Amino acid sequence: MQRIPEPELMLDPEQAIAYAQADFEAPHNRFIALFRERFPEPVTGDVLDLGCGPGDIAVRFARAFPGTFVDGVDGAAAMLDAGREQVAASGVAHRLNLVQACLPQDPAPKPAYPTIISNSLLHHLHAPSVMWEAVKRHAAPGARVFVMDLMRPASPAEAARLVAFYAQDEPEVLRRDFYHSLCAAFTPAEVQGQLAEAGLAGLTVEAVSDRHLIVYGVLS
Ligand SMILES: C[S@@+](CC[C@H](N)C(=O)[O-])C[C@H]1O[C@@H](n2cnc3c(N)ncnc32)[C@H](O)[C@@H]1O
């Protein structure tokens, strides 16, 4: 099916609160586990989380890698606000700095990072080049890049089946979001094309489930 873009920023407080309260334990732990598998060496230093939302991935990453400091950027104040209490109570808040910044116009807090991560931002971007330009702009030499996102299914019926299967107990606002996100996501072949266009063809694209892909590698 054709891609159907969704709004970039998650500005609606109701949507943001539902998202922050949703149970992302399994996919977010999988994000960390897949990162570890792809980068088994010790990871320390500054990390940039693009499109950090309420900060759950940033918190899990900081816990998993105690020698890191995570800067998260998100364009939506509602999403940052929705996660503030959880971040404050996380035990790693002193190693997190989540700020409002909208790509591509706003810079990240620091100019260059040895590790750049992102979860579920790519499918929100109307122009996916915004993601890859941000990666290039903020990657230190030899930076690790790890991006995870949804993968667009073959048909609206398949998108509806995935929502019914994986989000049956979630509130309606989240089920609707999930459906729209699946329809807005890219296929692995499209992401490969984006990387080639951005001069990042050295990164690997891999489907890791029936609905997720990862993009990873080390930048020269
Ligand atoms: C689906 S959420 C993912 C949040 C978080 N990474 C997670 O995995 O829980 C996507 C986030 O990207 C943000 N976003 C979308 N477009 C953006 C842009 N151009 N600049 C900065 N943030 C953006 C949205 O506001 C939203 O918080």
PDB file of C-alpha atoms and ligand atoms in Angstrom:
ATOM      1  CA  MET A   1       0.000   0.000   0.000  1.00  0.00           C
ATOM      2  CA  GLN A   2       0.993   3.637  -0.460  1.00  0.00           C
ATOM      3  CA  ARG A   3       2.412   5.481   2.523  1.00  0.00           C
ATOM      4  CA  ILE A   4      -0.134   7.690   4.349  1.00  0.00           C
ATOM      5  CA  PRO A   5       1.846  10.288   6.381  1.00  0.00           C
ATOM      6  CA  GLU A   6       0.578  11.250   9.833  1.00  0.00           C
ATOM      7  CA  PRO A   7       1.137  14.532  11.715  1.00  0.00           C
ATOM      8  CA  GLU A   8       4.828  14.911  12.621  1.00  0.00           C
ATOM      9  CA  LEU A   9       4.670  16.255  16.158  1.00  0.00           C
ATOM     10  CA  MET A  10       2.518  14.622  18.837  1.00  0.00           C
ATOM     11  CA  LEU A  11       1.100  17.865  20.197  1.00  0.00           C
ATOM     12  CA  ASP A  12      -2.200  16.656  21.667  1.00  0.00           C
ATOM     13  CA  PRO A  13      -1.897  16.324  25.483  1.00  0.00           C
ATOM     14  CA  GLU A  14      -4.471  13.481  25.584  1.00  0.00           C
ATOM     15  CA  GLN A  15      -2.522  11.530  22.978  1.00  0.00           C
ATOM     16  CA  ALA A  16       0.776  12.317  24.753  1.00  0.00           C
ATOM     17  CA  ILE A  17      -0.485  11.158  28.162  1.00  0.00           C
ATOM     18  CA  ALA A  18      -1.919   7.947  26.686  1.00  0.00           C
ATOM     19  CA  TYR A  19       1.405   7.314  24.954  1.00  0.00           C
ATOM     20  CA  ALA A  20       3.436   7.989  28.110  1.00  0.00           C
ATOM     21  CA  GLN A  21       1.215   5.611  30.123  1.00  0.00           C
ATOM     22  CA  ALA A  22       1.185   2.824  27.532  1.00  0.00           C
ATOM     23  CA  ASP A  23       3.004  -0.421  28.179  1.00  0.00           C
ATOM     24  CA  PHE A  24       6.039  -0.345  25.881  1.00  0.00           C
ATOM     25  CA  GLU A  25       8.064  -2.664  28.119  1.00  0.00           C
ATOM     26  CA  ALA A  26       8.505  -5.407  25.512  1.00  0.00           C
ATOM     27  CA  PRO A  27       9.376  -3.320  22.419  1.00  0.00           C
ATOM     28  CA  HIS A  28      11.540  -0.863  24.366  1.00  0.00           C
ATOM     29  CA  ASN A  29      13.467  -3.645  26.101  1.00  0.00           C
ATOM     30  CA  ARG A  30      13.887  -5.217  22.675  1.00  0.00           C
ATOM     31  CA  PHE A  31      15.354  -1.912  21.461  1.00  0.00           C
ATOM     32  CA  ILE A  32      18.023  -2.133  24.186  1.00  0.00           C
ATOM     33  CA  ALA A  33      18.644  -5.848  23.585  1.00  0.00           C
ATOM     34  CA  LEU A  34      19.059  -5.367  19.827  1.00  0.00           C
ATOM     35  CA  PHE A  35      21.387  -2.413  20.412  1.00  0.00           C
ATOM     36  CA  ARG A  36      23.541  -4.571  22.711  1.00  0.00           C
ATOM     37  CA  GLU A  37      23.648  -7.387  20.158  1.00  0.00           C
ATOM     38  CA  ARG A  38      24.714  -5.049  17.362  1.00  0.00           C
ATOM     39  CA  PHE A  39      27.201  -3.144  19.583  1.00  0.00           C
ATOM     40  CA  PRO A  40      28.587  -5.643  22.103  1.00  0.00           C
ATOM     41  CA  GLU A  41      31.546  -3.427  23.074  1.00  0.00           C
ATOM     42  CA  PRO A  42      31.290  -1.140  26.153  1.00  0.00           C
ATOM     43  CA  VAL A  43      29.250   1.988  25.411  1.00  0.00           C
ATOM     44  CA  THR A  44      30.029   5.170  27.308  1.00  0.00           C
ATOM     45  CA  GLY A  45      29.850   8.929  26.748  1.00  0.00           C
ATOM     46  CA  ASP A  46      27.230  11.158  25.219  1.00  0.00           C
ATOM     47  CA  VAL A  47      24.178   9.707  23.497  1.00  0.00           C
ATOM     48  CA  LEU A  48      21.658  11.597  21.356  1.00  0.00           C
ATOM     49  CA  ASP A  49      18.069  10.253  21.293  1.00  0.00           C
ATOM     50  CA  LEU A  50      16.221  11.783  18.329  1.00  0.00           C
ATOM     51  CA  GLY A  51      12.441  12.155  18.859  1.00  0.00           C
ATOM     52  CA  CYS A  52      12.710  11.021  22.493  1.00  0.00           C
ATOM     53  CA  GLY A  53       9.017  11.582  23.327  1.00  0.00           C
ATOM     54  CA  PRO A  54       8.307  11.051  27.061  1.00  0.00           C
ATOM     55  CA  GLY A  55      11.797   9.592  27.496  1.00  0.00           C
ATOM     56  CA  ASP A  56      11.194   5.896  28.164  1.00  0.00           C
ATOM     57  CA  ILE A  57      13.888   4.742  25.722  1.00  0.00           C
ATOM     58  CA  ALA A  58      16.322   7.337  27.096  1.00  0.00           C
ATOM     59  CA  VAL A  59      15.684   6.084  30.651  1.00  0.00           C
ATOM     60  CA  ARG A  60      16.132   2.424  29.664  1.00  0.00           C
ATOM     61  CA  PHE A  61      19.286   3.262  27.731  1.00  0.00           C
ATOM     62  CA  ALA A  62      20.820   5.223  30.620  1.00  0.00           C
ATOM     63  CA  ARG A  63      20.031   2.345  32.998  1.00  0.00           C
ATOM     64  CA  ALA A  64      21.486  -0.238  30.631  1.00  0.00           C
ATOM     65  CA  PHE A  65      24.688   1.748  30.031  1.00  0.00           C
ATOM     66  CA  PRO A  66      25.753   3.410  33.289  1.00  0.00           C
ATOM     67  CA  GLY A  67      28.660   5.286  31.695  1.00  0.00           C
ATOM     68  CA  THR A  68      26.437   7.270  29.351  1.00  0.00           C
ATOM     69  CA  PHE A  69      24.704  10.663  29.408  1.00  0.00           C
ATOM     70  CA  VAL A  70      21.618  10.862  27.196  1.00  0.00           C
ATOM     71  CA  ASP A  71      20.447  14.064  25.515  1.00  0.00           C
ATOM     72  CA  GLY A  72      16.933  13.592  24.118  1.00  0.00           C
ATOM     73  CA  VAL A  73      15.270  15.998  21.693  1.00  0.00           C
ATOM     74  CA  ASP A  74      11.604  16.206  20.771  1.00  0.00           C
ATOM     75  CA  GLY A  75       9.600  18.929  19.067  1.00  0.00           C
ATOM     76  CA  ALA A  76       6.452  18.346  21.147  1.00  0.00           C
ATOM     77  CA  ALA A  77       6.282  19.911  24.610  1.00  0.00           C
ATOM     78  CA  ALA A  78       3.227  17.734  25.365  1.00  0.00           C
ATOM     79  CA  MET A  79       5.301  14.564  24.951  1.00  0.00           C
ATOM     80  CA  LEU A  80       8.195  15.844  27.073  1.00  0.00           C
ATOM     81  CA  ASP A  81       5.746  17.012  29.761  1.00  0.00           C
ATOM     82  CA  ALA A  82       3.909  13.676  29.770  1.00  0.00           C
ATOM     83  CA  GLY A  83       7.108  11.862  30.731  1.00  0.00           C
ATOM     84  CA  ARG A  84       8.497  14.332  33.252  1.00  0.00           C
ATOM     85  CA  GLU A  85       7.358  12.515  36.413  1.00  0.00           C
ATOM     86  CA  GLN A  86       8.527   9.098  35.191  1.00  0.00           C
ATOM     87  CA  VAL A  87      11.898  10.549  34.222  1.00  0.00           C
ATOM     88  CA  ALA A  88      12.269  12.283  37.604  1.00  0.00           C
ATOM     89  CA  ALA A  89      11.523   8.996  39.400  1.00  0.00           C
ATOM     90  CA  SER A  90      13.727   6.873  37.121  1.00  0.00           C
ATOM     91  CA  GLY A  91      16.882   6.968  39.233  1.00  0.00           C
ATOM     92  CA  VAL A  92      18.896   8.119  36.199  1.00  0.00           C
ATOM     93  CA  ALA A  93      17.494  11.632  35.791  1.00  0.00           C
ATOM     94  CA  HIS A  94      20.960  13.065  36.574  1.00  0.00           C
ATOM     95  CA  ARG A  95      22.221  11.435  33.350  1.00  0.00           C
ATOM     96  CA  LEU A  96      19.354  12.639  31.160  1.00  0.00           C
ATOM     97  CA  ASN A  97      18.644  15.961  29.501  1.00  0.00           C
ATOM     98  CA  LEU A  98      15.405  15.927  27.498  1.00  0.00           C
ATOM     99  CA  VAL A  99      14.783  19.186  25.650  1.00  0.00           C
ATOM    100  CA  GLN A 100      12.328  20.634  23.188  1.00  0.00           C
ATOM    101  CA  ALA A 101      13.938  20.853  19.774  1.00  0.00           C
ATOM    102  CA  CYS A 102      12.300  20.423  16.406  1.00  0.00           C
ATOM    103  CA  LEU A 103      14.183  18.840  13.532  1.00  0.00           C
ATOM    104  CA  PRO A 104      15.592  20.026  11.242  1.00  0.00           C
ATOM    105  CA  GLN A 105      15.715  23.616  12.441  1.00  0.00           C
ATOM    106  CA  ASP A 106      16.801  23.214  16.079  1.00  0.00           C
ATOM    107  CA  PRO A 107      20.221  21.838  16.968  1.00  0.00           C
ATOM    108  CA  ALA A 108      20.827  19.169  19.600  1.00  0.00           C
ATOM    109  CA  PRO A 109      22.353  20.313  22.919  1.00  0.00           C
ATOM    110  CA  LYS A 110      25.866  19.241  21.867  1.00  0.00           C
ATOM    111  CA  PRO A 111      27.423  19.426  18.422  1.00  0.00           C
ATOM    112  CA  ALA A 112      28.630  15.813  18.155  1.00  0.00           C
ATOM    113  CA  TYR A 113      27.802  12.448  19.737  1.00  0.00           C
ATOM    114  CA  PRO A 114      29.594   9.093  19.708  1.00  0.00           C
ATOM    115  CA  THR A 115      26.197   7.322  19.863  1.00  0.00           C
ATOM    116  CA  ILE A 116      22.933   8.314  18.179  1.00  0.00           C
ATOM    117  CA  ILE A 117      19.726   6.388  18.806  1.00  0.00           C
ATOM    118  CA  SER A 118      16.117   6.880  17.773  1.00  0.00           C
ATOM    119  CA  ASN A 119      12.915   4.903  18.219  1.00  0.00           C
ATOM    120  CA  SER A 120       9.728   5.496  16.235  1.00  0.00           C
ATOM    121  CA  LEU A 121      10.626   8.942  14.930  1.00  0.00           C
ATOM    122  CA  LEU A 122      11.305   8.081  11.281  1.00  0.00           C
ATOM    123  CA  HIS A 123       7.708   7.229  10.361  1.00  0.00           C
ATOM    124  CA  HIS A 124       6.533  10.594  11.734  1.00  0.00           C
ATOM    125  CA  LEU A 125       8.738  12.616   9.412  1.00  0.00           C
ATOM    126  CA  HIS A 126       7.125  13.858   6.230  1.00  0.00           C
ATOM    127  CA  ALA A 127      10.600  14.105   4.714  1.00  0.00           C
ATOM    128  CA  PRO A 128      12.653  11.139   5.984  1.00  0.00           C
ATOM    129  CA  SER A 129      15.846  12.919   4.919  1.00  0.00           C
ATOM    130  CA  VAL A 130      15.366  15.030   8.079  1.00  0.00           C
ATOM    131  CA  MET A 131      16.332  11.975  10.144  1.00  0.00           C
ATOM    132  CA  TRP A 132      19.431  11.113   8.138  1.00  0.00           C
ATOM    133  CA  GLU A 133      20.609  14.730   7.915  1.00  0.00           C
ATOM    134  CA  ALA A 134      20.277  14.995  11.721  1.00  0.00           C
ATOM    135  CA  VAL A 135      22.347  11.815  12.083  1.00  0.00           C
ATOM    136  CA  LYS A 136      25.067  13.206   9.801  1.00  0.00           C
ATOM    137  CA  ARG A 137      24.988  16.608  11.471  1.00  0.00           C
ATOM    138  CA  HIS A 138      25.433  15.270  15.002  1.00  0.00           C
ATOM    139  CA  ALA A 139      27.557  12.137  14.532  1.00  0.00           C
ATOM    140  CA  ALA A 140      31.078  12.261  15.919  1.00  0.00           C
ATOM    141  CA  PRO A 141      33.647  10.424  13.792  1.00  0.00           C
ATOM    142  CA  GLY A 142      33.082   6.680  14.185  1.00  0.00           C
ATOM    143  CA  ALA A 143      29.661   7.215  15.789  1.00  0.00           C
ATOM    144  CA  ARG A 144      27.371   4.266  16.431  1.00  0.00           C
ATOM    145  CA  VAL A 145      23.922   4.727  14.916  1.00  0.00           C
ATOM    146  CA  PHE A 146      20.922   2.660  15.974  1.00  0.00           C
ATOM    147  CA  VAL A 147      17.424   3.478  14.734  1.00  0.00           C
ATOM    148  CA  MET A 148      14.326   1.349  15.218  1.00  0.00           C
ATOM    149  CA  ASP A 149      10.962   1.994  13.629  1.00  0.00           C
ATOM    150  CA  LEU A 150       7.771   0.457  12.396  1.00  0.00           C
ATOM    151  CA  MET A 151       7.602  -1.169   8.986  1.00  0.00           C
ATOM    152  CA  ARG A 152       4.685  -0.484   6.643  1.00  0.00           C
ATOM    153  CA  PRO A 153       2.551  -3.589   6.076  1.00  0.00           C
ATOM    154  CA  ALA A 154       1.403  -4.661   2.621  1.00  0.00           C
ATOM    155  CA  SER A 155      -2.228  -3.596   3.047  1.00  0.00           C
ATOM    156  CA  PRO A 156      -4.632  -1.689   5.325  1.00  0.00           C
ATOM    157  CA  ALA A 157      -6.125  -5.073   6.290  1.00  0.00           C
ATOM    158  CA  GLU A 158      -2.714  -6.283   7.465  1.00  0.00           C
ATOM    159  CA  ALA A 159      -2.260  -3.028   9.450  1.00  0.00           C
ATOM    160  CA  ALA A 160      -5.636  -3.615  11.115  1.00  0.00           C
ATOM    161  CA  ARG A 161      -4.648  -7.225  11.892  1.00  0.00           C
ATOM    162  CA  LEU A 162      -1.405  -6.069  13.571  1.00  0.00           C
ATOM    163  CA  VAL A 163      -3.319  -3.521  15.678  1.00  0.00           C
ATOM    164  CA  ALA A 164      -5.864  -6.144  16.732  1.00  0.00           C
ATOM    165  CA  PHE A 165      -3.123  -8.639  17.570  1.00  0.00           C
ATOM    166  CA  TYR A 166      -0.633  -6.414  19.409  1.00  0.00           C
ATOM    167  CA  ALA A 167      -2.765  -3.626  20.892  1.00  0.00           C
ATOM    168  CA  GLN A 168      -6.014  -5.337  21.800  1.00  0.00           C
ATOM    169  CA  ASP A 169      -5.940  -4.128  25.420  1.00  0.00           C
ATOM    170  CA  GLU A 170      -4.756  -0.563  24.703  1.00  0.00           C
ATOM    171  CA  PRO A 171      -7.047   2.507  24.797  1.00  0.00           C
ATOM    172  CA  GLU A 172      -8.714   3.517  21.537  1.00  0.00           C
ATOM    173  CA  VAL A 173      -6.485   6.600  21.134  1.00  0.00           C
ATOM    174  CA  LEU A 174      -3.404   4.359  21.089  1.00  0.00           C
ATOM    175  CA  ARG A 175      -4.920   1.771  18.767  1.00  0.00           C
ATOM    176  CA  ARG A 176      -5.785   4.554  16.325  1.00  0.00           C
ATOM    177  CA  ASP A 177      -2.254   5.983  16.593  1.00  0.00           C
ATOM    178  CA  PHE A 178      -0.708   2.562  16.015  1.00  0.00           C
ATOM    179  CA  TYR A 179      -2.798   2.009  12.883  1.00  0.00           C
ATOM    180  CA  HIS A 180      -1.880   5.439  11.487  1.00  0.00           C
ATOM    181  CA  SER A 181       1.777   4.885  12.361  1.00  0.00           C
ATOM    182  CA  LEU A 182       1.873   1.555  10.512  1.00  0.00           C
ATOM    183  CA  CYS A 183       0.363   3.251   7.453  1.00  0.00           C
ATOM    184  CA  ALA A 184       2.926   6.090   7.710  1.00  0.00           C
ATOM    185  CA  ALA A 185       5.939   3.802   8.128  1.00  0.00           C
ATOM    186  CA  PHE A 186       8.520   2.957   5.470  1.00  0.00           C
ATOM    187  CA  THR A 187       9.456  -0.387   3.962  1.00  0.00           C
ATOM    188  CA  PRO A 188      13.025  -1.688   4.341  1.00  0.00           C
ATOM    189  CA  ALA A 189      13.616  -1.021   0.621  1.00  0.00           C
ATOM    190  CA  GLU A 190      12.467   2.592   1.005  1.00  0.00           C
ATOM    191  CA  VAL A 191      14.787   3.091   3.986  1.00  0.00           C
ATOM    192  CA  GLN A 192      17.660   1.621   1.990  1.00  0.00           C
ATOM    193  CA  GLY A 193      16.901   4.179  -0.734  1.00  0.00           C
ATOM    194  CA  GLN A 194      16.865   7.008   1.834  1.00  0.00           C
ATOM    195  CA  LEU A 195      20.260   5.921   3.157  1.00  0.00           C
ATOM    196  CA  ALA A 196      21.775   5.729  -0.313  1.00  0.00           C
ATOM    197  CA  GLU A 197      20.494   9.223  -1.072  1.00  0.00           C
ATOM    198  CA  ALA A 198      21.935  10.541   2.204  1.00  0.00           C
ATOM    199  CA  GLY A 199      25.343   8.953   1.606  1.00  0.00           C
ATOM    200  CA  LEU A 200      24.747   6.545   4.496  1.00  0.00           C
ATOM    201  CA  ALA A 201      24.578   3.324   2.513  1.00  0.00           C
ATOM    202  CA  GLY A 202      27.118   1.822   4.941  1.00  0.00           C
ATOM    203  CA  LEU A 203      24.333   1.459   7.505  1.00  0.00           C
ATOM    204  CA  THR A 204      22.468  -1.853   7.574  1.00  0.00           C
ATOM    205  CA  VAL A 205      18.671  -2.149   7.354  1.00  0.00           C
ATOM    206  CA  GLU A 206      17.150  -5.258   8.892  1.00  0.00           C
ATOM    207  CA  ALA A 207      13.576  -6.389   9.554  1.00  0.00           C
ATOM    208  CA  VAL A 208      13.484  -7.733  13.120  1.00  0.00           C
ATOM    209  CA  SER A 209       9.793  -8.625  13.505  1.00  0.00           C
ATOM    210  CA  ASP A 210       6.541  -8.541  11.557  1.00  0.00           C
ATOM    211  CA  ARG A 211       6.304  -4.792  12.237  1.00  0.00           C
ATOM    212  CA  HIS A 212       9.757  -3.441  13.161  1.00  0.00           C
ATOM    213  CA  LEU A 213      12.954  -2.681  11.309  1.00  0.00           C
ATOM    214  CA  ILE A 214      16.307  -1.475  12.565  1.00  0.00           C
ATOM    215  CA  VAL A 215      19.008   0.617  10.920  1.00  0.00           C
ATOM    216  CA  TYR A 216      22.438   0.359  12.449  1.00  0.00           C
ATOM    217  CA  GLY A 217      26.145   0.703  11.884  1.00  0.00           C
ATOM    218  CA  VAL A 218      29.225   2.764  12.559  1.00  0.00           C
ATOM    219  CA  LEU A 219      29.849   5.926  10.589  1.00  0.00           C
ATOM    220  CA  SER A 220      33.283   6.374   9.104  1.00  0.00           C
TER     221      SER A 220
HETATM  222  C1  LIG B   1       6.059   7.760  18.339  1.00  0.00           C
HETATM  223  S1  LIG B   1       6.866   8.965  19.261  1.00  0.00           S
HETATM  224  C2  LIG B   1       8.307   8.084  19.822  1.00  0.00           C
HETATM  225  C3  LIG B   1       8.809   8.614  21.129  1.00  0.00           C
HETATM  226  C4  LIG B   1       9.980   7.836  21.737  1.00  0.00           C
HETATM  227  N1  LIG B   1      11.122   7.809  20.875  1.00  0.00           N
HETATM  228  C5  LIG B   1       9.563   6.447  22.116  1.00  0.00           C
HETATM  229  O1  LIG B   1      10.022   5.504  21.462  1.00  0.00           O
HETATM  230  O2  LIG B   1       8.781   6.295  23.063  1.00  0.00           O
HETATM  231  C6  LIG B   1       7.563  10.043  18.008  1.00  0.00           C
HETATM  232  C7  LIG B   1       8.075  11.350  18.570  1.00  0.00           C
HETATM  233  O3  LIG B   1       8.766  12.080  17.562  1.00  0.00           O
HETATM  234  C8  LIG B   1       8.485  13.457  17.739  1.00  0.00           C
HETATM  235  N2  LIG B   1       8.755  14.167  16.492  1.00  0.00           N
HETATM  236  C9  LIG B   1       8.109  14.027  15.319  1.00  0.00           C
HETATM  237  N3  LIG B   1       8.612  14.843  14.394  1.00  0.00           N
HETATM  238  C10 LIG B   1       9.630  15.524  14.989  1.00  0.00           C
HETATM  239  C11 LIG B   1      10.537  16.532  14.550  1.00  0.00           C
HETATM  240  N4  LIG B   1      10.500  17.017  13.295  1.00  0.00           N
HETATM  241  N5  LIG B   1      11.447  17.002  15.436  1.00  0.00           N
HETATM  242  C12 LIG B   1      11.482  16.540  16.714  1.00  0.00           C
HETATM  243  N6  LIG B   1      10.638  15.602  17.190  1.00  0.00           N
HETATM  244  C13 LIG B   1       9.725  15.092  16.334  1.00  0.00           C
HETATM  245  C14 LIG B   1       7.024  13.469  18.165  1.00  0.00           C
HETATM  246  O4  LIG B   1       6.654  14.669  18.794  1.00  0.00           O
HETATM  247  C15 LIG B   1       6.964  12.255  19.076  1.00  0.00           C
HETATM  248  O5  LIG B   1       7.207  12.595  20.423  1.00  0.00           O
END
